[in-house]
XYZ file of C-alpha atoms in Angstrom:
317
model
C -15.394 36.170 -47.243
C -14.573 35.334 -43.634
C -11.273 33.723 -42.629
C -12.331 33.346 -38.970
C -9.087 34.942 -37.812
C -7.745 38.411 -37.081
C -7.199 39.174 -40.785
C -10.985 39.498 -41.129
C -10.329 43.009 -39.806
C -9.574 45.305 -42.785
C -6.022 46.601 -42.858
C -4.553 43.681 -40.903
C -2.098 41.101 -42.262
C -0.415 38.227 -40.425
C 2.817 36.372 -41.117
C 4.543 33.558 -39.218
C 7.976 32.031 -39.224
C 9.175 29.186 -37.050
C 12.155 26.888 -36.606
C 10.681 23.430 -36.064
C 14.033 22.035 -34.934
C 14.783 24.757 -32.393
C 11.043 25.004 -31.544
C 10.727 28.772 -31.566
C 9.317 31.434 -33.865
C 7.602 34.761 -34.278
C 4.282 36.117 -35.515
C 3.959 39.533 -37.159
C 0.731 41.527 -37.337
C 1.091 44.260 -39.967
C -1.034 47.419 -40.188
C 0.768 49.025 -43.098
C -1.649 51.950 -43.424
C -1.122 52.755 -39.749
C -3.376 51.889 -36.819
C -4.092 53.653 -33.547
C -2.814 51.359 -30.800
C -2.920 50.760 -27.081
C -1.517 48.129 -24.740
C -2.117 46.714 -21.286
C 0.454 44.629 -19.397
C -0.880 42.562 -16.489
C 1.726 39.861 -15.889
C 4.596 40.583 -13.503
C 7.378 39.247 -15.765
C 6.875 40.986 -19.130
C 9.318 41.344 -21.992
C 8.265 44.208 -24.238
C 9.494 46.881 -26.659
C 7.937 50.282 -27.510
C 5.036 49.881 -25.076
C 5.764 53.230 -23.375
C 5.184 54.905 -26.736
C 1.584 53.648 -26.695
C 0.704 55.457 -23.473
C -2.097 57.943 -24.264
C -0.039 60.958 -23.129
C 2.819 60.213 -25.526
C 3.134 61.624 -29.021
C 3.085 58.849 -31.637
C -0.484 57.723 -32.348
C -0.114 54.918 -34.892
C 1.779 51.662 -35.253
C 2.693 49.880 -38.481
C 3.071 46.422 -37.039
C 3.301 44.358 -33.859
C 5.708 41.487 -33.319
C 4.986 38.531 -31.026
C 7.950 36.230 -30.499
C 9.453 33.399 -28.528
C 13.054 33.446 -27.334
C 12.543 35.295 -24.050
C 14.181 38.758 -24.043
C 16.424 37.707 -26.950
C 13.301 37.472 -29.137
C 12.722 41.225 -28.989
C 15.329 41.437 -31.757
C 12.763 40.054 -34.227
C 11.000 43.428 -34.280
C 14.119 44.972 -35.852
C 13.618 42.750 -38.888
C 9.992 43.845 -39.161
C 11.159 47.463 -39.091
C 13.672 46.752 -41.847
C 11.000 45.197 -44.056
C 8.629 48.117 -43.546
C 11.337 50.730 -44.108
C 12.301 49.071 -47.388
C 8.669 49.440 -48.422
C 8.656 53.123 -47.357
C 6.197 52.473 -44.527
C 6.604 54.315 -41.250
C 6.407 57.587 -39.387
C 7.587 60.371 -41.685
C 10.342 62.275 -39.870
C 11.475 64.080 -43.059
C 14.861 62.364 -43.300
C 13.433 58.831 -42.977
C 10.337 56.741 -42.494
C 10.528 55.169 -39.031
C 8.267 52.103 -38.689
C 6.644 51.826 -35.271
C 6.652 48.147 -34.266
C 5.913 47.367 -30.605
C 6.776 43.846 -29.500
C 6.215 41.308 -26.738
C 7.952 37.994 -26.099
C 7.360 34.701 -24.313
C 9.765 32.152 -22.850
C 10.269 28.989 -24.923
C 13.962 28.351 -24.283
C 13.201 25.189 -22.299
C 12.201 23.318 -25.479
C 14.196 22.706 -28.634
C 17.514 24.558 -28.893
C 17.868 27.367 -26.348
C 20.691 28.905 -28.384
C 18.372 29.585 -31.350
C 15.976 32.495 -30.839
C 13.822 34.687 -33.102
C 16.127 37.328 -34.550
C 15.919 40.175 -37.044
C 16.135 37.756 -39.977
C 13.154 35.762 -38.706
C 11.197 38.965 -38.108
C 11.926 40.123 -41.654
C 10.809 36.798 -43.154
C 7.604 36.771 -41.101
C 6.789 40.310 -42.252
C 7.564 39.339 -45.831
C 5.037 36.488 -45.585
C 2.309 38.616 -43.979
C -1.031 38.438 -45.789
C -4.770 38.247 -45.300
C -6.352 34.829 -45.356
C -6.518 31.483 -43.574
C -3.363 30.434 -41.749
C -2.303 27.449 -39.682
C -2.731 27.661 -35.917
C -1.235 25.774 -32.992
C 2.503 25.096 -33.414
C 3.234 28.105 -35.614
C 4.956 31.443 -35.208
C 5.217 32.647 -31.630
C 3.289 29.559 -30.516
C 5.801 27.058 -31.914
C 7.466 26.280 -28.566
C 4.716 27.505 -26.251
C 3.711 25.349 -23.279
C 1.140 25.528 -20.462
C 0.585 24.036 -17.008
C 3.949 24.437 -15.281
C 2.983 24.644 -11.597
C 4.450 21.171 -10.966
C 7.563 21.920 -12.999
C 8.265 22.087 -16.704
C 8.608 18.300 -16.983
C 4.847 17.920 -16.321
C 3.510 20.603 -18.708
C 1.446 20.341 -21.903
C 1.715 22.047 -25.280
C 0.409 25.573 -25.775
C 0.291 27.347 -29.104
C -1.020 30.181 -31.249
C -4.705 30.829 -31.917
C -6.800 33.415 -33.712
C -10.449 34.142 -34.402
C -12.795 37.004 -35.310
C -16.353 38.136 -34.644
C -18.369 40.107 -37.211
C -21.663 41.906 -36.620
C -24.331 42.926 -39.128
C -23.666 46.584 -38.309
C -20.223 46.230 -39.912
C -18.140 45.926 -36.751
C -15.356 43.321 -36.915
C -13.219 42.407 -33.907
C -10.376 39.892 -34.177
C -7.851 38.392 -31.796
C -4.562 36.531 -32.071
C -2.691 35.089 -29.102
C 0.317 32.947 -28.208
C -0.504 30.937 -25.081
C 2.456 29.994 -22.878
C 0.887 30.194 -19.414
C 2.027 28.973 -16.016
C -1.533 27.848 -15.288
C -3.968 25.467 -16.906
C -6.350 26.312 -19.767
C -10.058 25.757 -19.125
C -13.177 25.853 -21.228
C -14.920 29.055 -20.039
C -18.345 27.482 -20.596
C -17.822 24.260 -18.631
C -14.781 24.941 -16.455
C -13.179 21.693 -17.636
C -9.381 21.670 -17.962
C -8.276 21.338 -21.588
C -4.521 21.520 -21.053
C -2.322 21.916 -18.004
C -0.017 20.094 -15.631
C -0.119 16.302 -15.792
C 0.128 14.288 -12.560
C 3.033 11.873 -13.184
C 1.518 9.214 -10.907
C -2.015 9.135 -12.309
C -1.698 10.769 -15.730
C -4.615 13.052 -14.825
C -4.725 16.801 -15.377
C -3.966 18.790 -12.239
C -6.046 21.715 -10.956
C -3.245 24.284 -10.775
C -4.965 26.560 -8.289
C -5.740 23.644 -5.981
C -2.146 22.423 -6.275
C -0.854 25.865 -5.265
C -2.687 25.597 -1.941
C -0.546 22.625 -0.950
C 2.795 24.281 -1.683
C 4.747 25.997 1.084
C 7.566 27.005 -1.255
C 7.373 28.773 -4.599
C 5.872 26.668 -7.385
C 6.975 28.672 -10.420
C 10.142 29.773 -12.149
C 10.774 33.329 -13.261
C 10.487 33.971 -16.992
C 9.219 30.600 -18.194
C 5.698 31.627 -19.138
C 3.587 34.489 -20.604
C 0.509 34.902 -22.822
C 0.803 37.633 -25.457
C -1.725 38.771 -28.030
C -3.309 41.414 -30.218
C -6.892 42.640 -30.589
C -7.796 44.302 -33.905
C -10.973 46.232 -34.684
C -12.240 48.154 -37.715
C -13.387 51.045 -35.538
C -12.166 54.542 -34.818
C -10.459 54.634 -31.421
C -8.186 57.024 -29.572
C -5.049 55.691 -27.894
C -6.833 55.851 -24.553
C -9.793 53.893 -25.941
C -7.511 51.294 -27.521
C -5.779 50.905 -24.168
C -9.158 50.421 -22.495
C -10.054 47.667 -24.977
C -6.780 45.915 -24.088
C -7.680 46.187 -20.411
C -11.112 44.709 -21.014
C -9.724 41.931 -23.207
C -7.568 40.715 -20.327
C -10.818 39.382 -18.868
C -10.477 36.574 -21.418
C -7.247 35.470 -19.764
C -9.010 35.511 -16.394
C -11.806 33.326 -17.796
C -9.599 30.713 -19.469
C -6.251 30.566 -17.641
C -6.009 29.501 -13.996
C -4.209 31.165 -12.297
C -3.909 34.282 -14.474
C -1.464 37.204 -14.409
C 0.931 35.555 -11.974
C 4.352 36.748 -10.854
C 5.771 34.267 -13.380
C 3.712 35.445 -16.394
C 4.253 38.567 -18.509
C 0.762 38.747 -20.024
C 0.518 41.568 -22.564
C -2.380 42.484 -24.873
C -2.161 45.090 -27.653
C -5.140 46.650 -29.450
C -4.991 48.123 -32.963
C -7.826 50.145 -34.523
C -7.940 50.427 -38.307
C -11.336 52.012 -38.997
C -12.966 55.433 -39.233
C -16.415 54.633 -37.805
C -17.263 54.907 -34.125
C -18.939 52.110 -32.167
C -19.734 51.623 -28.490
C -16.494 51.095 -26.591
C -18.251 48.665 -24.247
C -19.431 46.621 -27.231
C -15.924 46.523 -28.704
C -14.446 45.501 -25.358
C -17.031 42.766 -24.884
C -16.427 41.334 -28.344
C -12.660 41.591 -27.866
C -12.953 39.508 -24.705
C -15.078 36.896 -26.459
C -12.711 36.731 -29.429
C -9.649 36.394 -27.218
C -11.320 33.609 -25.210
C -11.938 31.651 -28.406
C -8.404 32.333 -29.647
C -6.883 31.050 -26.392
C -8.913 27.851 -26.603
C -8.010 27.421 -30.263
C -4.318 27.894 -29.444
C -4.243 24.795 -27.215
C -6.754 22.639 -29.097
C -4.913 23.156 -32.410
C -1.502 22.449 -30.872
C 0.407 19.237 -31.549
C 2.785 17.295 -29.306
C 6.512 18.126 -29.383
C 9.370 16.140 -27.861
C 7.755 14.374 -24.873
C 5.226 17.160 -24.281
C 1.664 16.062 -24.826
C -0.935 18.221 -26.591
C -4.719 18.385 -26.299
C -5.057 16.560 -29.598
């Protein structure tokens, strides 16, 4: 049975928690049996935890979960709750005196909506991990995508709603590649097939969507604000990968951001993509990377097309 989301990949569970009043939340991707992982950070304003550990030269080879959260840097605390849940279930790196769960994390900025004093914390991370399961789940205004927005080149007051999206691609040879992403970009989101803008900055005078890259050409001064953006996601595959290969898949998957978000990887975004590998069969790395890019493209589009309006911020729907 296919769920058409990242939990189609064996060994992967997903759980969300959100505060619909504060408009923030977190999404937890669990790999309780352990998964080889890599990461690639392209944005210039990232907020991350445990990413250095995933460098191919470093010792630990497997992760037990990944936490994506809102709340800016405060949201990194949610990963502590995921660790607590996993430790209670005796899941983690065996260091003789304890099991230490390895839970890398990345955050996005959503403090400009809802209540900026409420952020994903350890309790929210624990509850999201507790809810993690395989199967169909809601997309759009859930988890880390709850307060996500896009199209902020003209200022936050002219943006549209972003969100969380996920999808998966399965081949007859048994390969399954899934993606999950929280889209909170500075730029606009475009259909990679047609180039049409799906969500972005809205011109207050005409009500039309603004071409962010064209708008940037007219600005002498800076058009963005530090820390108010970022697209974060996870690729999962049921293949055997080394840490270096998983890192390469993350690098390749960033092409999806370049094909759907304009502009991509700006000084005001902290774009971060993790890759987790749960399988024991080898496939072409180029094939995996290509499918990862396609899956992430679809997940980014789904994130904004499934989103719903919040406050005075319009959504694609």
